[in-house]
Short mmCIF file of C-alpha atoms and ligand atoms in Angstrom, two decimals:
data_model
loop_
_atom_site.label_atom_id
_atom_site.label_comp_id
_atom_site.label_asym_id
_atom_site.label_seq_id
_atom_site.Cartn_x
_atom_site.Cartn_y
_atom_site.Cartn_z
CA UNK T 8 0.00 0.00 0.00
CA UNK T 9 1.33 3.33 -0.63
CA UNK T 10 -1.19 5.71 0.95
CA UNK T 11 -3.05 5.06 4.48
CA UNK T 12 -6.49 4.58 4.79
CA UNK T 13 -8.86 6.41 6.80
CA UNK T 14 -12.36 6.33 7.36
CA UNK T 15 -14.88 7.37 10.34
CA UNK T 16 -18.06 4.92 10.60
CA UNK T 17 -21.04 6.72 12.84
CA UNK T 18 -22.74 4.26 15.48
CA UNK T 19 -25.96 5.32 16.67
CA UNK T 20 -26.69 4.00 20.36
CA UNK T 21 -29.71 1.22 20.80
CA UNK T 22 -29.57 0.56 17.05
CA UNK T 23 -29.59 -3.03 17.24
CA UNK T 24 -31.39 -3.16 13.81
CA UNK T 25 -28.23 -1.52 12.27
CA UNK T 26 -25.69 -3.44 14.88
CA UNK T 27 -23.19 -4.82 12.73
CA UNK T 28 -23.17 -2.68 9.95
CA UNK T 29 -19.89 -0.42 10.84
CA UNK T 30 -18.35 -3.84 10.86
CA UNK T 31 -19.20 -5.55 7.85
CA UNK T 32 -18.16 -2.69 6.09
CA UNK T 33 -14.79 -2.32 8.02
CA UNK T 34 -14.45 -5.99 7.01
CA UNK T 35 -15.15 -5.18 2.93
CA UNK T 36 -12.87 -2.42 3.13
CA UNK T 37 -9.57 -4.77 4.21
CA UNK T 38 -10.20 -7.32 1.86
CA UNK T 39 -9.64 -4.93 -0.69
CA UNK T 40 -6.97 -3.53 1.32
CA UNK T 41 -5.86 -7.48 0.80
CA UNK T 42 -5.28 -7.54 4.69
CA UNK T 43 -4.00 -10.69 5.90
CA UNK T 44 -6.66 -13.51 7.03
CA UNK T 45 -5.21 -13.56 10.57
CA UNK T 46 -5.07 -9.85 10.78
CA UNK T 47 -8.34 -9.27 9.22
CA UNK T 48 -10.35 -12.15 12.01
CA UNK T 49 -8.41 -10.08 14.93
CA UNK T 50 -9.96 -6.65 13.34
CA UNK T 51 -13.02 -7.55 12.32
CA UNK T 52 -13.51 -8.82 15.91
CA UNK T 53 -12.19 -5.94 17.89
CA UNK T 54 -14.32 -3.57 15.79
CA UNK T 55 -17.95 -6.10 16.12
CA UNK T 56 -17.19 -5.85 19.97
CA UNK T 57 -16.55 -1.54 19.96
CA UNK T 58 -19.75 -1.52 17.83
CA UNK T 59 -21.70 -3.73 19.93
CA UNK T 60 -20.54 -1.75 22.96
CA UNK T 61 -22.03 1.86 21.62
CA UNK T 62 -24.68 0.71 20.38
CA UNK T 63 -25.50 -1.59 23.83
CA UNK T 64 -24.49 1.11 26.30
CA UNK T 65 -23.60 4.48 24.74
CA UNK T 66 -25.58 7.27 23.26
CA UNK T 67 -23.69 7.40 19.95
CA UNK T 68 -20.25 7.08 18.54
CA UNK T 69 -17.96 7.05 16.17
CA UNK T 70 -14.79 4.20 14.58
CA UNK T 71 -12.01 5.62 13.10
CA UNK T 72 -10.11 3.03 11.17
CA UNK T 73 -6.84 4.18 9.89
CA UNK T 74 -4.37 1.39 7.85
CA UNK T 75 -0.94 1.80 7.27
CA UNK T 76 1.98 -0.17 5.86
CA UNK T 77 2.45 -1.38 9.06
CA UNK T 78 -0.69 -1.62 11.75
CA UNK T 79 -4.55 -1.15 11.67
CA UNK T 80 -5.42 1.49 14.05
CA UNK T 81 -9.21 1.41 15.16
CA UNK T 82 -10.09 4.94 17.43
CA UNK T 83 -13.54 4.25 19.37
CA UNK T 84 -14.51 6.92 21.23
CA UNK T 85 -18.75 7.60 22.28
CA UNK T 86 -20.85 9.66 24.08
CA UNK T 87 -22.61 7.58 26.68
CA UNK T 88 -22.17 6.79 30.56
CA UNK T 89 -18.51 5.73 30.63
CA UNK T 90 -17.56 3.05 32.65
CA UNK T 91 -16.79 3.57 36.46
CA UNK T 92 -14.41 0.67 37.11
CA UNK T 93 -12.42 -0.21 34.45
CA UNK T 94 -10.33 -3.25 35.95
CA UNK T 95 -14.45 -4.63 36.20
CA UNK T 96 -15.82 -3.99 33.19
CA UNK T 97 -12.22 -5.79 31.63
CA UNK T 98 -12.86 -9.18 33.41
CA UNK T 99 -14.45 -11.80 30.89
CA UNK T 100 -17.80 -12.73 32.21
CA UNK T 101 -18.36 -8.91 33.93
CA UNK T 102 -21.52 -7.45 32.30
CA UNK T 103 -24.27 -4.79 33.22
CA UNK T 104 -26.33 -5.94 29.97
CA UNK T 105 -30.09 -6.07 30.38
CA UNK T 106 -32.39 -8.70 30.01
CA UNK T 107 -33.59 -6.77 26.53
CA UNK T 108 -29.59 -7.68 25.30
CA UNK T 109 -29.31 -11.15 26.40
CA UNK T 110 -32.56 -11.80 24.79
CA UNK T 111 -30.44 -10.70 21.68
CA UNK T 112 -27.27 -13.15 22.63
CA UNK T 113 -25.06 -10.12 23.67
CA UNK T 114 -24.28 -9.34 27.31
CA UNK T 115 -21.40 -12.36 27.91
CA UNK T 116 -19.14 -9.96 29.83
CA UNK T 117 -16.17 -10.90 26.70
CA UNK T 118 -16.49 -8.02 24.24
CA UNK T 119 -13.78 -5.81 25.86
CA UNK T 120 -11.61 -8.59 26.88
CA UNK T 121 -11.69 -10.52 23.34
CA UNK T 122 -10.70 -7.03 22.24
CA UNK T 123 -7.57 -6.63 24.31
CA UNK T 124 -6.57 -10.14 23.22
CA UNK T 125 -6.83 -9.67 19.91
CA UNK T 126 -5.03 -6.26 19.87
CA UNK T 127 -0.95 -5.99 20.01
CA UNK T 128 -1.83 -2.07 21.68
CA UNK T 129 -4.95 -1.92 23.66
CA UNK T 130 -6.02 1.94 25.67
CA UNK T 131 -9.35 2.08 27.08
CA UNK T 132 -10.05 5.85 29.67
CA UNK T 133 -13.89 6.61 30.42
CA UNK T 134 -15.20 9.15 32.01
CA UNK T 135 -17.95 8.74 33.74
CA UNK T 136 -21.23 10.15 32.71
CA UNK T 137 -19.12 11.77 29.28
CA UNK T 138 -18.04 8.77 27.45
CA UNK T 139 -15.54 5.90 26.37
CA UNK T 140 -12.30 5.83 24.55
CA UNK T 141 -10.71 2.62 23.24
CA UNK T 142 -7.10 3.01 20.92
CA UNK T 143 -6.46 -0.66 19.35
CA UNK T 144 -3.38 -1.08 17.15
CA UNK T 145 -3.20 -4.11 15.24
CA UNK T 146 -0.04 -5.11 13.48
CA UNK T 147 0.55 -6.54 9.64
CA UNK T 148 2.83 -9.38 10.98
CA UNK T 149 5.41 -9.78 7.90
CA UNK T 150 5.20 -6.71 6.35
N1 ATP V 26 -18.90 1.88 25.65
C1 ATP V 26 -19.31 1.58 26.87
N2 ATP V 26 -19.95 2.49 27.65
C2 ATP V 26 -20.37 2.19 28.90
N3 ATP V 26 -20.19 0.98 29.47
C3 ATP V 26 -19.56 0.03 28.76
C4 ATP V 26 -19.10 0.26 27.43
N4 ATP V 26 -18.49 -0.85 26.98
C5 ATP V 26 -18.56 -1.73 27.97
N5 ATP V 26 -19.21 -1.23 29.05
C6 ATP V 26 -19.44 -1.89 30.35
O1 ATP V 26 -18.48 -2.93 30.49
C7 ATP V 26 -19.15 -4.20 30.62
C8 ATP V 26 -18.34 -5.27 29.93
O2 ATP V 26 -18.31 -5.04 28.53
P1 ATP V 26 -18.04 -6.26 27.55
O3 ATP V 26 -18.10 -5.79 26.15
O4 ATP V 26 -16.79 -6.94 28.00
O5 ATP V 26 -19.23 -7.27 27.86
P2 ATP V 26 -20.78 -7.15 27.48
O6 ATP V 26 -20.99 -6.09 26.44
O7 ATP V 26 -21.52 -7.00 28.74
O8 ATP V 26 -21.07 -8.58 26.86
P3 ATP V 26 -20.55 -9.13 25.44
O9 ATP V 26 -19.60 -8.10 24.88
O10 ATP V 26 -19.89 -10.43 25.72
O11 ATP V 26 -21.78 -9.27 24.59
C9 ATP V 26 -20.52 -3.97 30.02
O12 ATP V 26 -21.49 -4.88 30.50
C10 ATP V 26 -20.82 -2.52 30.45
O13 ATP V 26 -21.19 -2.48 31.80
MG1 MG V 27 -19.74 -6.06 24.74
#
């Protein structure tokens, strides 16, 4: 690739009709980046989870994806209640999801640590009451 790649994907908050959406195109847009398999599964994941996550607890948001030669760089940042306690909300299992989400299959308490685990750089700061920030870097092993 000789240019980076950047594009901003809106996620409205309670949208579960749209949820996935963001993602799918994220997902188009690699493969014709011709992102490696591996790389692509880790992305595609750590984005479904962000989008789930804004559209399950926040007001709105917004995913920056930015590709270089090098890494995939998703910026997550929303407007919603932010999360209190952070070392909480990052054990697997840990949810707050209501019965309204579970009755959708979401609300496992894994979305934020399946992100960390599939990112090589993972930054998550919330403020309560403003909103959540997650930085995810993602390297292109072998380039
Ligand atoms: N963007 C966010 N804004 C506010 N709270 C959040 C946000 N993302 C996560 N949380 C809080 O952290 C908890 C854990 O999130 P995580 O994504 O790990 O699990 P989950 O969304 O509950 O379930 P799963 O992702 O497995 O469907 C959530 O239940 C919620 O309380
Ligand atoms: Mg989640």
């Amino acid at each position: 690739m000789n240019r980076a790649y950047e594009k901003t994907f809106s996620v409205e908050g309670d949208n579960f009709d749209n949820a996935g959406t963001a993602s799918i195109e994220i997902k188009k847009i690699l493969k014709d980046l011709r992102i490696d398999e591996d790389v692509l599964r880790k992305t595609a994941i750590a984005v479904y989870e962000s989008e789930l996550n804004i559209i399950s607890y926040a007001r709105s948001g917004n995913i920056t994806l930015y590709v270089d030669d090098d890494t995939i760089n998703i910026d997550v940042e929303d407007e919603g209640p932010g999360i209190e306690d952070i070392d909480l909300a990052m054990q697997p299992g840990y949810s707050t999801a209501t019965e309204h989400i579970r009755q959708m299959g979401f609300g496992a308490g894994m979305g934020l640590y399946n992100i960390k685990s599939c990112s090589d750089l993972f930054e998550i700061s919330s403020t309560p009451n403003v909103g959540t920030h997650l930085k995810i870097i993602i390297k292109r092993n072998g380039r």
